[in-house]
mmCIF file with all atom_site columns, C-alpha atoms in Angstrom:
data_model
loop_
_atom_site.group_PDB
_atom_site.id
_atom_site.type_symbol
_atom_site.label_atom_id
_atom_site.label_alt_id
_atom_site.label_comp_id
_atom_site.label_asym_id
_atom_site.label_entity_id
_atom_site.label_seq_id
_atom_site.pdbx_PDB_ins_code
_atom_site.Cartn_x
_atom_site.Cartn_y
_atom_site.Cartn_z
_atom_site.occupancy
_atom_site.B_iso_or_equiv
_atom_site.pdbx_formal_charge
_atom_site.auth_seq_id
_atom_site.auth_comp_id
_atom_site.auth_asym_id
_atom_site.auth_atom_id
_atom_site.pdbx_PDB_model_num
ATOM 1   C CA . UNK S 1 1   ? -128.090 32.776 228.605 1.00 46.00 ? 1   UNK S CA 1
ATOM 2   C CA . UNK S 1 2   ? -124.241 32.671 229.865 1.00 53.00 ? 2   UNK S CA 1
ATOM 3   C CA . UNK S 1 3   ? -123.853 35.793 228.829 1.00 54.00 ? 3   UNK S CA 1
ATOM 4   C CA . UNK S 1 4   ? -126.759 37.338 231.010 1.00 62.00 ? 4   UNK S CA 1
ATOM 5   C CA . UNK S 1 5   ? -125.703 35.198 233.915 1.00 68.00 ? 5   UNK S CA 1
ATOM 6   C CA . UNK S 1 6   ? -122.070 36.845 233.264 1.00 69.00 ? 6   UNK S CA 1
ATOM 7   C CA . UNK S 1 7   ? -123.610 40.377 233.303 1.00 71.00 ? 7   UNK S CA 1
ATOM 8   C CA . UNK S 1 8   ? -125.841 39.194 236.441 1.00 72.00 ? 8   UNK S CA 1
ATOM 9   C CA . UNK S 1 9   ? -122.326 37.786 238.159 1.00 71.00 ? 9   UNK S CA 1
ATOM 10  C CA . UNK S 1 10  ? -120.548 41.259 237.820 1.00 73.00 ? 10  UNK S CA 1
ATOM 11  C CA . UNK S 1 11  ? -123.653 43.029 238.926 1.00 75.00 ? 11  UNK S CA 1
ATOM 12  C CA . UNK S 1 12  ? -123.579 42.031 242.478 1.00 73.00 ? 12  UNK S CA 1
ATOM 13  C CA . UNK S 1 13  ? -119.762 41.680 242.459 1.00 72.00 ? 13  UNK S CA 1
ATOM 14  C CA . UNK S 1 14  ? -120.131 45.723 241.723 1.00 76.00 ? 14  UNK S CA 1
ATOM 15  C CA . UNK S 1 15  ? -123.228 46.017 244.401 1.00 77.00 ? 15  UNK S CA 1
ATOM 16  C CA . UNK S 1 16  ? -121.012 44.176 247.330 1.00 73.00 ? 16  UNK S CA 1
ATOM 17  C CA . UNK S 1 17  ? -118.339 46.087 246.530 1.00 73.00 ? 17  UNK S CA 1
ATOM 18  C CA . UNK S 1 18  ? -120.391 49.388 246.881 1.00 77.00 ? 18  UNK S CA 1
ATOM 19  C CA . UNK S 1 19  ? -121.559 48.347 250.152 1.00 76.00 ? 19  UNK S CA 1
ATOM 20  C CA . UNK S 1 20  ? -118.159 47.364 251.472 1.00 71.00 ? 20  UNK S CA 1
ATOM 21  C CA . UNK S 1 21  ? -117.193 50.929 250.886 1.00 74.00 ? 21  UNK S CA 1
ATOM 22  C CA . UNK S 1 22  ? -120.332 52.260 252.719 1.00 77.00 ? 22  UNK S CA 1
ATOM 23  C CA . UNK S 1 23  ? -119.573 50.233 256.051 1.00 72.00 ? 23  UNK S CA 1
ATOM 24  C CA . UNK S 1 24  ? -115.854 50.999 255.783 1.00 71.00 ? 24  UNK S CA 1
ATOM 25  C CA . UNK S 1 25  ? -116.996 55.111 255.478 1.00 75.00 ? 25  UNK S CA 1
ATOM 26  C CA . UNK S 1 26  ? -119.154 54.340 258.139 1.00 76.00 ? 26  UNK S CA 1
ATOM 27  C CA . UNK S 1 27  ? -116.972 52.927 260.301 1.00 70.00 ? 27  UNK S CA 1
ATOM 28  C CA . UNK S 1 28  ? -114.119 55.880 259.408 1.00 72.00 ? 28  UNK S CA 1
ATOM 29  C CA . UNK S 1 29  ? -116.243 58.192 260.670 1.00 76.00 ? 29  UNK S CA 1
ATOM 30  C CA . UNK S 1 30  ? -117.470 56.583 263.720 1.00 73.00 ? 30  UNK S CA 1
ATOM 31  C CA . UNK S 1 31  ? -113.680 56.380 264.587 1.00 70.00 ? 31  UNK S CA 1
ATOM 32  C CA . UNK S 1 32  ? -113.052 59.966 263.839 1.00 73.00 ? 32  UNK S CA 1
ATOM 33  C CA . UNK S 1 33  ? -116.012 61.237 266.169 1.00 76.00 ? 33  UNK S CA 1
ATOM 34  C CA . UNK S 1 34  ? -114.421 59.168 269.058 1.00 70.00 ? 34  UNK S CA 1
ATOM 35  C CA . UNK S 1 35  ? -111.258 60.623 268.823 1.00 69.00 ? 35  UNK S CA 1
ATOM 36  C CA . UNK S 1 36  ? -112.683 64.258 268.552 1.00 74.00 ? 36  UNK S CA 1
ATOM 37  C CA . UNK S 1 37  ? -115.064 63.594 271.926 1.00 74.00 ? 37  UNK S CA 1
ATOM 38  C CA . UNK S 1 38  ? -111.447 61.858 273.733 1.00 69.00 ? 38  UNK S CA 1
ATOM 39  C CA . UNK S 1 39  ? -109.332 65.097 272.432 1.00 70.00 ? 39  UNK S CA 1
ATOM 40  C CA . UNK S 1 40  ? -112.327 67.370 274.115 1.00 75.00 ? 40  UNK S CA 1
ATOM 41  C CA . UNK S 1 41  ? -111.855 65.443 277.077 1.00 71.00 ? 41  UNK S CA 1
ATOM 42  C CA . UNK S 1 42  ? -108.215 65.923 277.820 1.00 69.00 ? 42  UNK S CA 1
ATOM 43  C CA . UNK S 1 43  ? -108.392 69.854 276.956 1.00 73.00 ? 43  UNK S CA 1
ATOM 44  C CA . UNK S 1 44  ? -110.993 70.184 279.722 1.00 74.00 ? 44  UNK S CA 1
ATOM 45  C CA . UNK S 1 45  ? -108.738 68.049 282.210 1.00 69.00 ? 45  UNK S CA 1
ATOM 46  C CA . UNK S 1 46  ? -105.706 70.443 281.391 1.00 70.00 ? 46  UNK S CA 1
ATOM 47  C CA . UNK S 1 47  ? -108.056 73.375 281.770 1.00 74.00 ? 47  UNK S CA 1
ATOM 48  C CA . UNK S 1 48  ? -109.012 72.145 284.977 1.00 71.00 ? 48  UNK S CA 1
ATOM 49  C CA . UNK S 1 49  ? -105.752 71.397 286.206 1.00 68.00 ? 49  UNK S CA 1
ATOM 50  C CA . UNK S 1 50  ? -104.232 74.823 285.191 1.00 71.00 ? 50  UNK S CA 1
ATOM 51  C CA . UNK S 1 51  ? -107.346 76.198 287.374 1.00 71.00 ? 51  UNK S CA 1
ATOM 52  C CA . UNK S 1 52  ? -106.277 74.362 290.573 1.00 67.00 ? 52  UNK S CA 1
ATOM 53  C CA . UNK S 1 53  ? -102.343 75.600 289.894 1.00 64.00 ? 53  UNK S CA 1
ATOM 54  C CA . UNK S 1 54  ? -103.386 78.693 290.135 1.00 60.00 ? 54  UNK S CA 1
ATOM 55  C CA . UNK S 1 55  ? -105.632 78.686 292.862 1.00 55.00 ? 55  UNK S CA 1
ATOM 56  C CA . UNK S 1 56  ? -102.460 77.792 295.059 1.00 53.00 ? 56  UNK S CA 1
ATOM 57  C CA . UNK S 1 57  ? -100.473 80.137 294.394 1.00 52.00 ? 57  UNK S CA 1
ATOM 58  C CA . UNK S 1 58  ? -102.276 83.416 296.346 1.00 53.00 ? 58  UNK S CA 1
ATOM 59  C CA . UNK S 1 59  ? -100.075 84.305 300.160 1.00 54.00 ? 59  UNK S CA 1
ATOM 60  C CA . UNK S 1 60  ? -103.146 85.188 302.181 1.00 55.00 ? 60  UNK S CA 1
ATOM 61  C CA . UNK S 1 61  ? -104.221 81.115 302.229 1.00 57.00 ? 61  UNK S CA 1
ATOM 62  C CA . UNK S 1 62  ? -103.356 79.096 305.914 1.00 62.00 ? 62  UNK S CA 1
ATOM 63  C CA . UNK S 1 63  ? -101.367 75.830 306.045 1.00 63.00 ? 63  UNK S CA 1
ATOM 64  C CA . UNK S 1 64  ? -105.038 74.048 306.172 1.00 62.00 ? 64  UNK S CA 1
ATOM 65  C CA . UNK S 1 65  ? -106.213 75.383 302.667 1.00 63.00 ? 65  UNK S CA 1
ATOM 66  C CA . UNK S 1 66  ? -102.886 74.860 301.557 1.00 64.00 ? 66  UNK S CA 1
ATOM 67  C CA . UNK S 1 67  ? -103.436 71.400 302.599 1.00 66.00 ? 67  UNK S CA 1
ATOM 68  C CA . UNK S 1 68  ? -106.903 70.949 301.388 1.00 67.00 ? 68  UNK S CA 1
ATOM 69  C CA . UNK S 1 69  ? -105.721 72.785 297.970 1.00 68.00 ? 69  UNK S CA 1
ATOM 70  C CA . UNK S 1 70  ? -103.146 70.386 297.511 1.00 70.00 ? 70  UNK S CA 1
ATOM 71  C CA . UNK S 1 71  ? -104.666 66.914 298.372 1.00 70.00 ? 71  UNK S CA 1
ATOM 72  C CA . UNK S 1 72  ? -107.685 68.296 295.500 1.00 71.00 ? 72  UNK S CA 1
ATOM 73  C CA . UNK S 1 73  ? -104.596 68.545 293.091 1.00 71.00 ? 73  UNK S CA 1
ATOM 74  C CA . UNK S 1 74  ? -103.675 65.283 293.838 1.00 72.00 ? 74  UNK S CA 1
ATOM 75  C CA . UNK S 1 75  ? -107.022 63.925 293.422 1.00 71.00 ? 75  UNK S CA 1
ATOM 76  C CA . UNK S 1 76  ? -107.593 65.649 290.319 1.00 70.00 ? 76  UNK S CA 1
ATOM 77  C CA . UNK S 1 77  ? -104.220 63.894 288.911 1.00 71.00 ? 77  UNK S CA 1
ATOM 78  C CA . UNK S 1 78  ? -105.437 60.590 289.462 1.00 70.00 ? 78  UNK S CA 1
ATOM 79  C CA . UNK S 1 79  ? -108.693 61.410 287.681 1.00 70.00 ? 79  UNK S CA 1
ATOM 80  C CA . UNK S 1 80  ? -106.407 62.412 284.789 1.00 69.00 ? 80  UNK S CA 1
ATOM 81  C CA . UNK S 1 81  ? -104.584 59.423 284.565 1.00 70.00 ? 81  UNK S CA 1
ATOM 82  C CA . UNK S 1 82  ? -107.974 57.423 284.802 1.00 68.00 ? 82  UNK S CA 1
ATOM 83  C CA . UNK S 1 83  ? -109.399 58.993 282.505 1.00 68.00 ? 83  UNK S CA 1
ATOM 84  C CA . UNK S 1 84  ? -105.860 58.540 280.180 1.00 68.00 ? 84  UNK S CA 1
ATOM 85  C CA . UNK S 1 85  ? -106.415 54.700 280.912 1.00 67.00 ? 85  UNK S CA 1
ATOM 86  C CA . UNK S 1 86  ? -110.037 54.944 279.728 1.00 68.00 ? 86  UNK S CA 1
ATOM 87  C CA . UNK S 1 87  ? -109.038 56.860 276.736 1.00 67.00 ? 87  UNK S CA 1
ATOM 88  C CA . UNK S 1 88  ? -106.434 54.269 275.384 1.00 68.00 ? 88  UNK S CA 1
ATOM 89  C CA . UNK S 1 89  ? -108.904 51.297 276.160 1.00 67.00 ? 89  UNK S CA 1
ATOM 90  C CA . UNK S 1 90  ? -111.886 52.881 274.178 1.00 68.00 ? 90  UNK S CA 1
ATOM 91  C CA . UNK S 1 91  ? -109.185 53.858 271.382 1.00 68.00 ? 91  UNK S CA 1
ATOM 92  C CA . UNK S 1 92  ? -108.019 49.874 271.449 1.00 67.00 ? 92  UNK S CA 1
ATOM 93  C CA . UNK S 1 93  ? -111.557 48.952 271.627 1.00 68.00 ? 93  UNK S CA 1
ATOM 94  C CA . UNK S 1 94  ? -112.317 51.123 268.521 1.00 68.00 ? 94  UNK S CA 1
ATOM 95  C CA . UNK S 1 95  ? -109.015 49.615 266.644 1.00 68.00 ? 95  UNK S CA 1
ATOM 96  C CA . UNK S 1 96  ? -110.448 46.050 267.229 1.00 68.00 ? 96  UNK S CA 1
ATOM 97  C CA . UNK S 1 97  ? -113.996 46.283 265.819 1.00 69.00 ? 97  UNK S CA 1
ATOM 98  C CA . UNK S 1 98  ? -112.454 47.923 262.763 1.00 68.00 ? 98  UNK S CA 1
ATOM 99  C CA . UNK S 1 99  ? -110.525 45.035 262.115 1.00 68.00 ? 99  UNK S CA 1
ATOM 100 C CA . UNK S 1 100 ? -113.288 42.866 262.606 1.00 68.00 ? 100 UNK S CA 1
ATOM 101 C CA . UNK S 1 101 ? -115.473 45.143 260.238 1.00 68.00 ? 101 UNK S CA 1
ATOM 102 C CA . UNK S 1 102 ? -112.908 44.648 257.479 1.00 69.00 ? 102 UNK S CA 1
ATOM 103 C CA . UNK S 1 103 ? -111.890 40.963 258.229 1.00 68.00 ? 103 UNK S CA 1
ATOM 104 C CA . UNK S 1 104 ? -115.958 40.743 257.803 1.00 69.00 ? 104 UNK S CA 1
ATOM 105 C CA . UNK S 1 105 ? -115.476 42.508 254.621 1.00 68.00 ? 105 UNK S CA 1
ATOM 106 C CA . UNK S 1 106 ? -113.344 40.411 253.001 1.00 69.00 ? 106 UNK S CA 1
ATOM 107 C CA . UNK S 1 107 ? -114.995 37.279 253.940 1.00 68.00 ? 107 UNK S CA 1
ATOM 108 C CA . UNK S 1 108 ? -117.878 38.590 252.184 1.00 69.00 ? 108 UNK S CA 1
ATOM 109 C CA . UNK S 1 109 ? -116.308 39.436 249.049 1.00 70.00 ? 109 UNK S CA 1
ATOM 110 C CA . UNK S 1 110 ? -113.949 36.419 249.336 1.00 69.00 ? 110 UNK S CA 1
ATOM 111 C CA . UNK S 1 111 ? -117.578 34.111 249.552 1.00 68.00 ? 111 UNK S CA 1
ATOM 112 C CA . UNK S 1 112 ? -118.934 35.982 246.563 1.00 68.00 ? 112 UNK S CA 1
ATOM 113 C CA . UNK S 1 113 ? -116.166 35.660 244.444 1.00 68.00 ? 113 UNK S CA 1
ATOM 114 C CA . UNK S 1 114 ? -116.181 31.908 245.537 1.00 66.00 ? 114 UNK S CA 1
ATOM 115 C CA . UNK S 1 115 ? -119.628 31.808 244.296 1.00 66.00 ? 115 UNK S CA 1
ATOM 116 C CA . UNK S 1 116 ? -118.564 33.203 240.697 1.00 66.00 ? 116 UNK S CA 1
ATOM 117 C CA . UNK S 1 117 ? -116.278 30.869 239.895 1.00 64.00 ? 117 UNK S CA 1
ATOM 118 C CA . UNK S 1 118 ? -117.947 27.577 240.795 1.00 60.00 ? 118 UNK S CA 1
ATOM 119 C CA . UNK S 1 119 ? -121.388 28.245 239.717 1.00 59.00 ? 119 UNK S CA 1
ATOM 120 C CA . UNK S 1 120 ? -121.470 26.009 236.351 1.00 59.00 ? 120 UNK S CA 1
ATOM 121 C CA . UNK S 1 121 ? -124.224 27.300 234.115 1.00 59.00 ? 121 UNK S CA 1
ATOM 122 C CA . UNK S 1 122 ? -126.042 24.057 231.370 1.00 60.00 ? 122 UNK S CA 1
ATOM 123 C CA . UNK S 1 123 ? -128.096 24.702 228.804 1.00 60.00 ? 123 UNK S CA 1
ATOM 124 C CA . UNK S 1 124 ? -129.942 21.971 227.702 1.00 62.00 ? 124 UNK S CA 1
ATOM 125 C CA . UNK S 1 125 ? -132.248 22.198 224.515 1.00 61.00 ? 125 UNK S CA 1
ATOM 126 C CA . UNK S 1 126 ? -134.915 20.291 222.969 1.00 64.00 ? 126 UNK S CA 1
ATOM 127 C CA . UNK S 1 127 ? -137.468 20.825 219.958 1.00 64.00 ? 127 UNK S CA 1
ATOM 128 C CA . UNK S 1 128 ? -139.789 23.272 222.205 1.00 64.00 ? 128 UNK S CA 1
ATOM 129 C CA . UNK S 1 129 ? -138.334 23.945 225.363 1.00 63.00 ? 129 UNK S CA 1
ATOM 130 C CA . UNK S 1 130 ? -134.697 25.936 227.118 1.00 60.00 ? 130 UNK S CA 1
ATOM 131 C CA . UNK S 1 131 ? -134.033 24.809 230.439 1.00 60.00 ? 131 UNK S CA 1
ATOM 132 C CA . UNK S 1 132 ? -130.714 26.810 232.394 1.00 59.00 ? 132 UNK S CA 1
ATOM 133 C CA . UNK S 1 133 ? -129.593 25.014 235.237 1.00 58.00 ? 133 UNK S CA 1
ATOM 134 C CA . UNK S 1 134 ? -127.294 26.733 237.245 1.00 58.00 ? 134 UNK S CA 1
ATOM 135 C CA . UNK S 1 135 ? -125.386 24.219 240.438 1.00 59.00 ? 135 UNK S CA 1
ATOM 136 C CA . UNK S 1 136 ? -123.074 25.052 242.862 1.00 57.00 ? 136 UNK S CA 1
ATOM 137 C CA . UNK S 1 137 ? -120.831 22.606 243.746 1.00 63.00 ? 137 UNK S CA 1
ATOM 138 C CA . UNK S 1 138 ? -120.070 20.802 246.836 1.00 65.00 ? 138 UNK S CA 1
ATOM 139 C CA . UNK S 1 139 ? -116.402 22.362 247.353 1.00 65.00 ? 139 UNK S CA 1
ATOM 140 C CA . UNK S 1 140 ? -117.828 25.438 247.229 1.00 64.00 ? 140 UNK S CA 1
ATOM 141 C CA . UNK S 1 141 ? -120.526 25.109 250.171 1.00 67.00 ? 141 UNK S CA 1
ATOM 142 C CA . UNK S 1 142 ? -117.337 23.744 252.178 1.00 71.00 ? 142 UNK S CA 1
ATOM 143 C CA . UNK S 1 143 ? -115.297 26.261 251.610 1.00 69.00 ? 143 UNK S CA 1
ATOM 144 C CA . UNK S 1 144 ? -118.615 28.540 252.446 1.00 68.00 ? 144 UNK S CA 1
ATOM 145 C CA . UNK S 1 145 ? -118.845 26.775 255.883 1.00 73.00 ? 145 UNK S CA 1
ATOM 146 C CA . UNK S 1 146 ? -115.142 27.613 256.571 1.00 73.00 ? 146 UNK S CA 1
ATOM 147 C CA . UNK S 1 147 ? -115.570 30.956 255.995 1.00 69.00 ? 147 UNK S CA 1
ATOM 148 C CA . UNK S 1 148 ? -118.157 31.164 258.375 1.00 71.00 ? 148 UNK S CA 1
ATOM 149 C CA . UNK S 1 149 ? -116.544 29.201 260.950 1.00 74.00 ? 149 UNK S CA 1
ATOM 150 C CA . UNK S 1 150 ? -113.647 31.652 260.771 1.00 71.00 ? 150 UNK S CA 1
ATOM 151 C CA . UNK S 1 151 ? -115.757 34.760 261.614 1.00 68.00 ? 151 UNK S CA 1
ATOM 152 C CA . UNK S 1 152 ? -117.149 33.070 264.215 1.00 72.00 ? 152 UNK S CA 1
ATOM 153 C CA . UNK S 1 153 ? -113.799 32.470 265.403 1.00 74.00 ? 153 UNK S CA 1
ATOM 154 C CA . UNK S 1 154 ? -112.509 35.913 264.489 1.00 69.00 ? 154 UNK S CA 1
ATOM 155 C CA . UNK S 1 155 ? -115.773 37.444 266.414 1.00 69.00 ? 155 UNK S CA 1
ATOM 156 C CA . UNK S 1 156 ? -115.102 34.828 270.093 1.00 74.00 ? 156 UNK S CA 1
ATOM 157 C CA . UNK S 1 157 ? -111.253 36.170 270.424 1.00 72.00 ? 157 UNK S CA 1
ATOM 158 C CA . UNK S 1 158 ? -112.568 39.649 270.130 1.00 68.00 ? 158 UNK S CA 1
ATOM 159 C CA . UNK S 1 159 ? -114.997 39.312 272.661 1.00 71.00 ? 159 UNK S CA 1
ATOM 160 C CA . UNK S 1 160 ? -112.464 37.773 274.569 1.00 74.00 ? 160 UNK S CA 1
ATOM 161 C CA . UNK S 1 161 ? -110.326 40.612 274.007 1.00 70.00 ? 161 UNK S CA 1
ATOM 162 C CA . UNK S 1 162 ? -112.682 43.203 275.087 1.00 69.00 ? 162 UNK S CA 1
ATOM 163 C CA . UNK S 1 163 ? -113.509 41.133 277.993 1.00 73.00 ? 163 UNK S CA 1
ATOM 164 C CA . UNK S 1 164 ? -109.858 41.086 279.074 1.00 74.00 ? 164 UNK S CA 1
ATOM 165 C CA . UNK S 1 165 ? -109.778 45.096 278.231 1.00 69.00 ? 165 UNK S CA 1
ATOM 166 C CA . UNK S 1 166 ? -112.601 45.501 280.766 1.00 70.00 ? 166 UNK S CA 1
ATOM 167 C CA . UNK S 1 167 ? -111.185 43.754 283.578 1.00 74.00 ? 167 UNK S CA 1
ATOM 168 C CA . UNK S 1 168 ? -107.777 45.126 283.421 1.00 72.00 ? 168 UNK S CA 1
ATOM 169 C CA . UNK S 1 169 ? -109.210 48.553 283.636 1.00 69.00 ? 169 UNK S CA 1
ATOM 170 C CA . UNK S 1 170 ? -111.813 47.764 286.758 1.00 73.00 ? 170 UNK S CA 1
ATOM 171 C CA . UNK S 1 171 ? -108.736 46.764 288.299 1.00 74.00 ? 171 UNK S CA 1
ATOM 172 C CA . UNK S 1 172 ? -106.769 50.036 287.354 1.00 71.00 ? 172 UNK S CA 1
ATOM 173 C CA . UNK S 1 173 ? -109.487 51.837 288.946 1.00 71.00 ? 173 UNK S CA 1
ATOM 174 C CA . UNK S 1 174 ? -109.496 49.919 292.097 1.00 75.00 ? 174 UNK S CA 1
ATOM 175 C CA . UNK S 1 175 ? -105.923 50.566 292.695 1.00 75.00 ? 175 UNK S CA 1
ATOM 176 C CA . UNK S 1 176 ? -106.085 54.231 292.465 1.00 72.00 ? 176 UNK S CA 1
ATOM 177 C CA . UNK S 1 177 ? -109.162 54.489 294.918 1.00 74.00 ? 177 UNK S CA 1
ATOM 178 C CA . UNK S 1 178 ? -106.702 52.664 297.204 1.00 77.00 ? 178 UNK S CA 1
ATOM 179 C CA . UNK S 1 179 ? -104.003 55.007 296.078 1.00 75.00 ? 179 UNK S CA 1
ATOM 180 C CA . UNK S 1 180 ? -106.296 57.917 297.294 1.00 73.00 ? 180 UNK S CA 1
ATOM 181 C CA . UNK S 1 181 ? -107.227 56.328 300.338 1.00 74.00 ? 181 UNK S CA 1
ATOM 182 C CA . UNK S 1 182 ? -103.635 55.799 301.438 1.00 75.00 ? 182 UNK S CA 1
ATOM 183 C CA . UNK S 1 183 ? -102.736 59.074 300.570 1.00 72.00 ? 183 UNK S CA 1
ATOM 184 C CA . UNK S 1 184 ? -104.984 61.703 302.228 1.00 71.00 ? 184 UNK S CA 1
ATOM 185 C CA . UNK S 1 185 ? -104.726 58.872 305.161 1.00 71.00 ? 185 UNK S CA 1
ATOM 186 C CA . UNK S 1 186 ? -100.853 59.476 305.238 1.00 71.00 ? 186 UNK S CA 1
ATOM 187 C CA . UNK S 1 187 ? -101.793 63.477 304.431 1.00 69.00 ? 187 UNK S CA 1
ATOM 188 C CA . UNK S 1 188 ? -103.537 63.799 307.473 1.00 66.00 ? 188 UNK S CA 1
ATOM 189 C CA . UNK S 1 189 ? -104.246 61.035 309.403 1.00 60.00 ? 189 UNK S CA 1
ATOM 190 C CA . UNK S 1 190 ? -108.167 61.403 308.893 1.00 57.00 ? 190 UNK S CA 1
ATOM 191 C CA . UNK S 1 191 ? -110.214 60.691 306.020 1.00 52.00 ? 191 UNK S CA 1
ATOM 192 C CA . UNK S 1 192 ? -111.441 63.549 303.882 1.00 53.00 ? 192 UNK S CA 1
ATOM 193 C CA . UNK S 1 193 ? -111.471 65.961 307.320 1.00 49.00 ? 193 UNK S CA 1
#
């Protein structure tokens, strides 16, 4: 009977282990789309900018398209470096749920293992009848609820975290609106004319 309950033990030790891999492949390739979709992004902003460069550069233009041409240039750097700001947010974002995912993980395999040691397996026998108790004992649901509190802990500063992320960049985007305000105000004393 130990011996089966042995064999059992090291069968889901082998099955959490399995799935740990899964979520962390998962997860890998989650990441690796992002940064594939982020990389597209910033060769069409270059593209674009190299566009507008160009566009300047022609004699036969007056003062006012010159004007025009180079207040869209200006705009169209500010976009860049919004969408740069974006970019390293969503990256951080991506870097933090990882971590989670793993710290997640561990707890898991850290609970099971738990579980393998303290589970005490008694046989007791009599003329007709095998009874197999198996107990867990009281440490180990404590150490069980720790675990759990942890996560939960883990999970509120990341939140927190993201929530922080958010702001900062809401705020990033305000001041370049302003930025682009000021400027084609200072440009030409009207707004978008």
């Amino acid at each position: 009977m130990v011996m089966r309950s042995m064999a059992m033990k090291m069968m889901m030790m082998m099955m959490m282990m399995m799935m740990m891999m899964m979520m962390m492949m998962m997860m890998m390739m989650m990441m690796m789309m992002m940064m594939m979709m982020m990389m597209m992004m910033m060769m069409m902003m270059i593209m674009m900018m190299m566009m507008m460069t160009t566009t300047t550069t022609t004699t036969t233009t007056t003062t006012r398209r010159r004007r025009k041409m180079r207040r869209m240039k200006m705009m169209i750097m500010m976009m860049m470096i919004m969408m740069m700001m974006m970019m390293m947010m969503m990256m951080m974002m991506m870097m933090m749920m990882m971590m989670m995912m793993m710290m997640m993980m561990m707890m898991m395999i850290m609970m099971m293992m738990m579980m393998m040691m303290t589970t005490t397996t008694t046989t007791t026998s009599t003329r007709r009848t095998t009874t197999t108790t198996t107990t867990t004992t009281m440490m180990m649901m404590m150490m069980m609820m720790m675990m759990m509190m942890m996560m939960m802990m883990m999970m509120m500063m990341m939140m927190m975290m993201m929530m922080m992320m958010m702001m900062m960049m809401m705020m990033m985007m305000m001041m370049m609106m302003m930025m682009m305000m000021m400027m084609t105000i200072m440009m030409n004393g009207k707004l978008f004319t």
